[in-house]
């Protein structure tokens, strides 16, 4: 049972659904940060708009846990959370995500606001609806939310490191034998994904999560990526039964709003027999990305993953931001 820490029992939550259009318009103009505002040349307003639309998009009523609350000091905030039906079915218990907490009146950067009591109310509602596991990705600039998550019992389980850089292709480079993955590659790629255990990612770092379930999730991601549902490009060594891969999502539907042809590096794994494969891959991957119009790319790893960070820096990547991943067990 969640214990009240602030004693503000008078705080009430009202459904935000009737006011989502107003909230969207406000957030487009006033969000204090957005997921990719670190990328040079990106339209920050465009990125804010995309983020605001994600926060306020239609959800099934059973999964919608977005609320409006008035804090003890009179500040009006929006709490944006949702039940995750796919994750819930996969893990066999209720999984929910807190997408953010934002003032709904300017200014939106108010680091001294006290969110804890409102968060406790939200967690009670989620728990009552069957949520067992709640997680959140938080920008380090969000001081009020960082503090409140600690106050209500969330644990930090991962700190992510985002990097970015232009998609450049050298005039001359050593060609590599690579190709797009096919469904026939899924068994060997899934095995590589299961074998590549990163103890610092949010799934492997969390002792609450069953190791076998996490391994099965990695395999499912490979299957979904090759099928085109999680990635647009899955590159593998041009051999039978490849044991290494790298995936990208193009995000073409966002290029005009970003004002930048920006693609995202998603997943990668290398089994022991293919060790060193990725070290030669940069120019070849960039050539593939340039062929679809990409100008810039970004991706993330864990801040503890120094070898990947240093490798990317040597290839020309730059630091973008960090992000904290928290979770609580209800």
Short mmCIF file of C-alpha atoms in Angstrom, two decimals:
data_model
loop_
_atom_site.label_atom_id
_atom_site.label_comp_id
_atom_site.label_asym_id
_atom_site.label_seq_id
_atom_site.Cartn_x
_atom_site.Cartn_y
_atom_site.Cartn_z
CA UNK A 1 0.00 0.00 0.00
CA UNK A 2 1.29 3.48 -0.90
CA UNK A 3 1.88 5.66 2.13
CA UNK A 4 0.93 9.34 2.00
CA UNK A 5 4.02 11.47 2.55
CA UNK A 6 2.68 15.01 2.35
CA UNK A 7 -0.62 14.74 4.13
CA UNK A 8 -2.44 16.80 1.46
CA UNK A 9 -5.48 14.51 1.49
CA UNK A 10 -7.64 17.28 -0.01
CA UNK A 11 -5.99 17.04 -3.44
CA UNK A 12 -8.45 15.66 -5.98
CA UNK A 13 -7.85 14.37 -9.49
CA UNK A 14 -10.29 15.19 -12.28
CA UNK A 15 -10.17 13.43 -15.67
CA UNK A 16 -8.26 15.46 -18.21
CA UNK A 17 -10.11 13.92 -21.17
CA UNK A 18 -12.67 16.77 -21.55
CA UNK A 19 -9.82 19.31 -21.67
CA UNK A 20 -7.30 17.47 -23.85
CA UNK A 21 -7.66 19.88 -26.77
CA UNK A 22 -6.98 22.86 -24.51
CA UNK A 23 -4.07 21.03 -22.88
CA UNK A 24 -2.59 20.21 -26.29
CA UNK A 25 -2.74 23.81 -27.48
CA UNK A 26 -1.15 25.03 -24.28
CA UNK A 27 1.64 22.45 -24.27
CA UNK A 28 2.53 23.09 -27.90
CA UNK A 29 3.38 26.66 -26.94
CA UNK A 30 4.69 26.19 -23.42
CA UNK A 31 6.32 22.78 -22.88
CA UNK A 32 9.59 23.58 -21.08
CA UNK A 33 11.45 20.84 -23.01
CA UNK A 34 10.82 18.16 -25.60
CA UNK A 35 12.45 14.81 -26.37
CA UNK A 36 14.77 15.97 -29.17
CA UNK A 37 15.35 19.64 -28.44
CA UNK A 38 19.09 18.87 -28.18
CA UNK A 39 19.41 18.12 -31.91
CA UNK A 40 21.03 21.04 -33.78
CA UNK A 41 18.83 22.50 -36.48
CA UNK A 42 15.63 20.83 -35.33
CA UNK A 43 12.46 22.89 -35.09
CA UNK A 44 11.92 23.01 -31.36
CA UNK A 45 8.36 24.15 -31.83
CA UNK A 46 7.78 21.22 -34.17
CA UNK A 47 9.26 18.81 -31.64
CA UNK A 48 7.13 20.34 -28.87
CA UNK A 49 4.05 19.91 -31.03
CA UNK A 50 4.82 16.25 -31.69
CA UNK A 51 5.40 15.65 -27.98
CA UNK A 52 2.23 17.50 -26.99
CA UNK A 53 0.22 15.42 -29.44
CA UNK A 54 1.72 12.23 -28.03
CA UNK A 55 0.78 13.30 -24.50
CA UNK A 56 -2.80 14.12 -25.50
CA UNK A 57 -3.52 11.51 -28.18
CA UNK A 58 -6.73 9.46 -27.99
CA UNK A 59 -6.57 6.50 -25.60
CA UNK A 60 -9.07 3.82 -24.73
CA UNK A 61 -10.94 4.88 -21.62
CA UNK A 62 -9.70 1.82 -19.72
CA UNK A 63 -6.09 2.79 -20.41
CA UNK A 64 -6.41 6.56 -19.93
CA UNK A 65 -4.97 7.84 -16.66
CA UNK A 66 -4.56 11.52 -17.48
CA UNK A 67 -5.79 13.88 -14.80
CA UNK A 68 -5.94 17.50 -13.78
CA UNK A 69 -5.13 18.50 -10.20
CA UNK A 70 -4.88 21.71 -8.19
CA UNK A 71 -1.99 21.66 -5.76
CA UNK A 72 -2.04 23.07 -2.25
CA UNK A 73 -0.46 26.31 -3.49
CA UNK A 74 -3.10 26.74 -6.20
CA UNK A 75 -0.97 25.56 -9.15
CA UNK A 76 -2.91 23.57 -11.74
CA UNK A 77 -1.07 20.57 -13.17
CA UNK A 78 -1.72 17.80 -15.65
CA UNK A 79 -0.65 14.24 -14.87
CA UNK A 80 -0.20 12.15 -18.00
CA UNK A 81 -0.20 8.37 -17.49
CA UNK A 82 -1.51 5.32 -19.29
CA UNK A 83 -1.89 1.60 -18.89
CA UNK A 84 0.18 -0.31 -21.47
CA UNK A 85 -1.97 -3.19 -22.75
CA UNK A 86 0.73 -4.91 -24.84
CA UNK A 87 3.24 -4.88 -21.96
CA UNK A 88 0.54 -5.98 -19.53
CA UNK A 89 -0.34 -8.99 -21.68
CA UNK A 90 3.31 -9.91 -22.29
CA UNK A 91 4.47 -9.76 -18.66
CA UNK A 92 1.25 -11.07 -17.16
CA UNK A 93 0.65 -8.18 -14.76
CA UNK A 94 -0.46 -4.58 -15.08
CA UNK A 95 2.19 -2.29 -16.59
CA UNK A 96 1.69 1.47 -16.77
CA UNK A 97 3.76 4.47 -17.80
CA UNK A 98 3.89 7.96 -16.38
CA UNK A 99 4.49 10.14 -19.44
CA UNK A 100 4.99 13.37 -17.52
CA UNK A 101 3.62 15.97 -15.15
CA UNK A 102 3.32 19.57 -16.35
CA UNK A 103 1.79 22.79 -15.07
CA UNK A 104 -1.21 23.71 -17.21
CA UNK A 105 -0.64 27.41 -16.65
CA UNK A 106 2.43 29.46 -17.50
CA UNK A 107 5.17 29.34 -16.50
CA UNK A 108 5.70 25.61 -16.99
CA UNK A 109 9.19 25.48 -15.48
CA UNK A 110 8.45 25.65 -11.75
CA UNK A 111 11.00 23.43 -10.01
CA UNK A 112 9.63 24.16 -6.52
CA UNK A 113 6.19 22.70 -7.16
CA UNK A 114 5.24 19.79 -4.91
CA UNK A 115 3.83 16.91 -6.98
CA UNK A 116 4.08 14.10 -4.43
CA UNK A 117 0.51 14.17 -3.10
CA UNK A 118 -0.98 14.29 -6.59
CA UNK A 119 1.29 11.44 -7.69
CA UNK A 120 0.14 9.36 -4.75
CA UNK A 121 -3.45 9.86 -5.84
CA UNK A 122 -2.53 8.81 -9.37
CA UNK A 123 -0.72 5.70 -8.15
CA UNK A 124 -3.73 4.70 -6.06
CA UNK A 125 -5.92 4.95 -9.15
CA UNK A 126 -3.48 2.92 -11.22
CA UNK A 127 -3.17 0.29 -8.50
CA UNK A 128 -6.94 0.05 -8.20
CA UNK A 129 -7.09 -0.54 -11.98
CA UNK A 130 -4.62 -3.43 -11.71
CA UNK A 131 -1.28 -1.75 -12.35
CA UNK A 132 1.60 -3.54 -10.68
CA UNK A 133 4.59 -1.94 -12.42
CA UNK A 134 4.79 1.77 -13.27
CA UNK A 135 7.75 3.35 -15.03
CA UNK A 136 8.70 6.79 -16.29
CA UNK A 137 11.43 8.42 -18.41
CA UNK A 138 12.33 11.82 -16.94
CA UNK A 139 14.34 14.72 -18.30
CA UNK A 140 17.04 15.78 -15.79
CA UNK A 141 15.76 19.35 -16.04
CA UNK A 142 12.46 18.24 -14.53
CA UNK A 143 13.50 18.91 -10.94
CA UNK A 144 9.99 18.90 -9.48
CA UNK A 145 9.15 15.49 -10.92
CA UNK A 146 12.54 13.97 -10.04
CA UNK A 147 12.08 14.99 -6.43
CA UNK A 148 8.46 13.82 -6.26
CA UNK A 149 9.25 10.39 -7.72
CA UNK A 150 11.74 9.83 -4.95
CA UNK A 151 9.29 11.03 -2.33
CA UNK A 152 6.59 8.55 -3.37
CA UNK A 153 8.95 5.58 -3.67
CA UNK A 154 10.12 5.28 -7.28
CA UNK A 155 13.57 3.75 -7.85
CA UNK A 156 16.11 4.89 -10.43
CA UNK A 157 17.00 1.92 -12.66
CA UNK A 158 18.71 3.42 -15.72
CA UNK A 159 20.30 6.64 -16.92
CA UNK A 160 20.32 6.96 -20.69
CA UNK A 161 22.80 8.84 -22.81
CA UNK A 162 21.64 10.34 -26.13
CA UNK A 163 24.03 11.20 -28.92
CA UNK A 164 23.58 12.66 -32.37
CA UNK A 165 25.46 13.50 -35.52
CA UNK A 166 25.20 14.22 -39.24
CA UNK A 167 24.81 11.35 -41.69
CA UNK A 168 28.02 11.65 -43.71
CA UNK A 169 29.44 9.24 -46.26
CA UNK A 170 33.19 9.41 -46.99
CA UNK A 171 34.26 9.65 -50.62
CA UNK A 172 36.12 6.37 -50.20
CA UNK A 173 35.62 3.67 -47.60
CA UNK A 174 36.03 -0.07 -47.19
CA UNK A 175 32.85 -1.73 -48.36
CA UNK A 176 31.17 -4.21 -46.03
CA UNK A 177 28.98 -7.14 -47.04
CA UNK A 178 25.68 -6.27 -45.36
CA UNK A 179 22.03 -6.63 -46.28
CA UNK A 180 18.50 -6.06 -45.04
CA UNK A 181 17.35 -8.80 -42.67
CA UNK A 182 14.66 -11.25 -43.78
CA UNK A 183 12.25 -13.40 -41.75
CA UNK A 184 14.60 -16.35 -42.24
CA UNK A 185 17.20 -14.49 -40.14
CA UNK A 186 14.96 -14.10 -37.10
CA UNK A 187 16.10 -17.24 -35.20
CA UNK A 188 19.81 -16.39 -35.31
CA UNK A 189 19.18 -12.68 -34.66
CA UNK A 190 16.88 -13.47 -31.73
CA UNK A 191 19.57 -15.68 -30.26
CA UNK A 192 22.10 -12.84 -30.60
CA UNK A 193 19.69 -10.45 -28.88
CA UNK A 194 19.10 -12.85 -25.99
CA UNK A 195 22.84 -13.49 -25.59
CA UNK A 196 23.75 -9.80 -25.60
CA UNK A 197 22.90 -9.03 -21.99
CA UNK A 198 23.42 -5.40 -21.06
CA UNK A 199 23.26 -5.28 -17.25
CA UNK A 200 22.59 -1.53 -17.31
CA UNK A 201 19.51 -1.28 -19.54
CA UNK A 202 16.21 -0.85 -17.73
CA UNK A 203 15.08 -4.43 -18.31
CA UNK A 204 18.23 -6.26 -17.27
CA UNK A 205 18.97 -3.80 -14.44
CA UNK A 206 15.63 -4.34 -12.70
CA UNK A 207 15.64 -7.38 -10.38
CA UNK A 208 11.84 -7.34 -10.31
CA UNK A 209 11.69 -8.38 -13.98
CA UNK A 210 12.01 -12.08 -14.74
CA UNK A 211 15.19 -12.81 -16.72
CA UNK A 212 13.50 -15.34 -18.98
CA UNK A 213 10.71 -12.88 -19.78
CA UNK A 214 13.27 -10.18 -20.58
CA UNK A 215 15.10 -12.56 -22.91
CA UNK A 216 11.82 -13.39 -24.63
CA UNK A 217 11.12 -9.65 -24.97
CA UNK A 218 14.45 -9.12 -26.73
CA UNK A 219 13.52 -11.88 -29.16
CA UNK A 220 10.10 -10.35 -29.74
CA UNK A 221 11.70 -6.98 -30.53
CA UNK A 222 13.88 -8.63 -33.17
CA UNK A 223 10.88 -10.35 -34.73
CA UNK A 224 8.87 -7.11 -34.76
CA UNK A 225 11.79 -5.12 -36.18
CA UNK A 226 12.39 -7.52 -39.07
CA UNK A 227 8.65 -7.44 -39.79
CA UNK A 228 8.85 -3.64 -40.13
CA UNK A 229 6.69 -2.86 -37.11
CA UNK A 230 9.47 -1.53 -34.86
CA UNK A 231 12.09 -0.52 -37.42
CA UNK A 232 12.39 0.48 -41.05
CA UNK A 233 15.93 -0.76 -41.58
CA UNK A 234 17.50 -3.90 -40.09
CA UNK A 235 21.03 -4.48 -41.35
CA UNK A 236 22.89 -7.75 -40.84
CA UNK A 237 26.09 -9.37 -42.13
CA UNK A 238 25.50 -10.84 -45.57
CA UNK A 239 25.86 -14.45 -44.46
CA UNK A 240 23.57 -17.31 -43.63
CA UNK A 241 22.34 -17.25 -40.01
CA UNK A 242 23.73 -13.79 -39.14
CA UNK A 243 24.42 -13.20 -35.45
CA UNK A 244 24.59 -9.39 -35.47
CA UNK A 245 22.24 -6.59 -36.40
CA UNK A 246 21.60 -2.86 -36.20
CA UNK A 247 18.18 -1.24 -36.65
CA UNK A 248 16.91 2.22 -37.55
CA UNK A 249 13.58 4.00 -37.71
CA UNK A 250 13.24 6.68 -40.37
CA UNK A 251 10.42 8.82 -38.85
CA UNK A 252 9.69 10.24 -42.31
CA UNK A 253 6.26 11.42 -41.15
CA UNK A 254 7.99 13.87 -38.80
CA UNK A 255 10.68 15.30 -41.08
CA UNK A 256 8.69 18.31 -42.28
CA UNK A 257 7.67 19.27 -38.74
CA UNK A 258 11.19 18.83 -37.43
CA UNK A 259 12.59 20.76 -40.39
CA UNK A 260 15.25 18.07 -40.49
CA UNK A 261 15.47 14.60 -42.03
CA UNK A 262 16.26 12.89 -38.74
CA UNK A 263 16.48 9.12 -38.22
CA UNK A 264 16.80 7.10 -35.03
CA UNK A 265 19.17 4.27 -34.26
CA UNK A 266 17.22 1.75 -32.18
CA UNK A 267 18.64 -1.68 -31.41
CA UNK A 268 21.88 -3.52 -31.97
CA UNK A 269 23.39 -6.79 -30.84
CA UNK A 270 26.48 -8.77 -31.72
CA UNK A 271 27.07 -12.41 -30.81
CA UNK A 272 30.66 -13.42 -29.93
CA UNK A 273 31.48 -14.89 -33.35
CA UNK A 274 30.65 -11.55 -35.01
CA UNK A 275 32.56 -9.38 -32.54
CA UNK A 276 34.07 -6.34 -34.25
CA UNK A 277 31.47 -6.29 -37.02
CA UNK A 278 29.96 -2.96 -35.97
CA UNK A 279 33.33 -1.24 -35.77
CA UNK A 280 33.57 -1.12 -39.58
CA UNK A 281 29.94 -0.44 -40.26
CA UNK A 282 29.56 3.36 -39.98
CA UNK A 283 30.13 4.47 -43.60
CA UNK A 284 28.07 1.60 -44.99
CA UNK A 285 25.13 2.35 -42.70
CA UNK A 286 25.34 6.06 -43.48
CA UNK A 287 25.28 5.30 -47.21
CA UNK A 288 22.04 3.36 -46.69
CA UNK A 289 20.57 6.18 -44.62
CA UNK A 290 21.59 8.85 -47.14
CA UNK A 291 19.93 6.83 -49.88
CA UNK A 292 16.55 7.41 -48.20
CA UNK A 293 17.21 11.11 -47.62
CA UNK A 294 18.44 11.09 -44.02
CA UNK A 295 20.55 14.09 -42.97
CA UNK A 296 20.99 13.53 -39.26
CA UNK A 297 20.71 10.66 -36.79
CA UNK A 298 20.38 10.12 -33.07
CA UNK A 299 20.29 7.22 -30.67
CA UNK A 300 20.71 6.29 -27.05
CA UNK A 301 22.60 3.92 -24.82
CA UNK A 302 23.27 3.83 -21.10
CA UNK A 303 25.55 6.45 -19.58
CA UNK A 304 27.55 3.51 -18.17
CA UNK A 305 28.18 2.06 -21.64
CA UNK A 306 31.50 3.80 -22.17
CA UNK A 307 32.75 1.61 -24.99
CA UNK A 308 29.72 2.35 -27.17
CA UNK A 309 29.85 6.06 -26.29
CA UNK A 310 33.54 6.31 -27.12
CA UNK A 311 33.10 4.33 -30.32
CA UNK A 312 30.30 6.66 -31.43
CA UNK A 313 32.34 9.73 -30.53
CA UNK A 314 35.23 8.46 -32.64
CA UNK A 315 32.76 8.13 -35.51
CA UNK A 316 31.68 11.76 -35.06
CA UNK A 317 28.73 11.57 -32.67
CA UNK A 318 28.11 14.33 -30.13
CA UNK A 319 26.57 14.34 -26.67
CA UNK A 320 22.91 15.33 -26.67
CA UNK A 321 21.32 14.75 -23.27
CA UNK A 322 20.74 12.25 -20.50
CA UNK A 323 17.43 10.82 -19.32
CA UNK A 324 16.53 9.00 -16.11
CA UNK A 325 14.34 5.88 -16.00
CA UNK A 326 12.39 5.25 -12.78
CA UNK A 327 9.96 2.57 -11.72
CA UNK A 328 7.80 1.64 -8.76
CA UNK A 329 6.18 -1.67 -7.78
CA UNK A 330 2.64 -1.21 -6.50
#
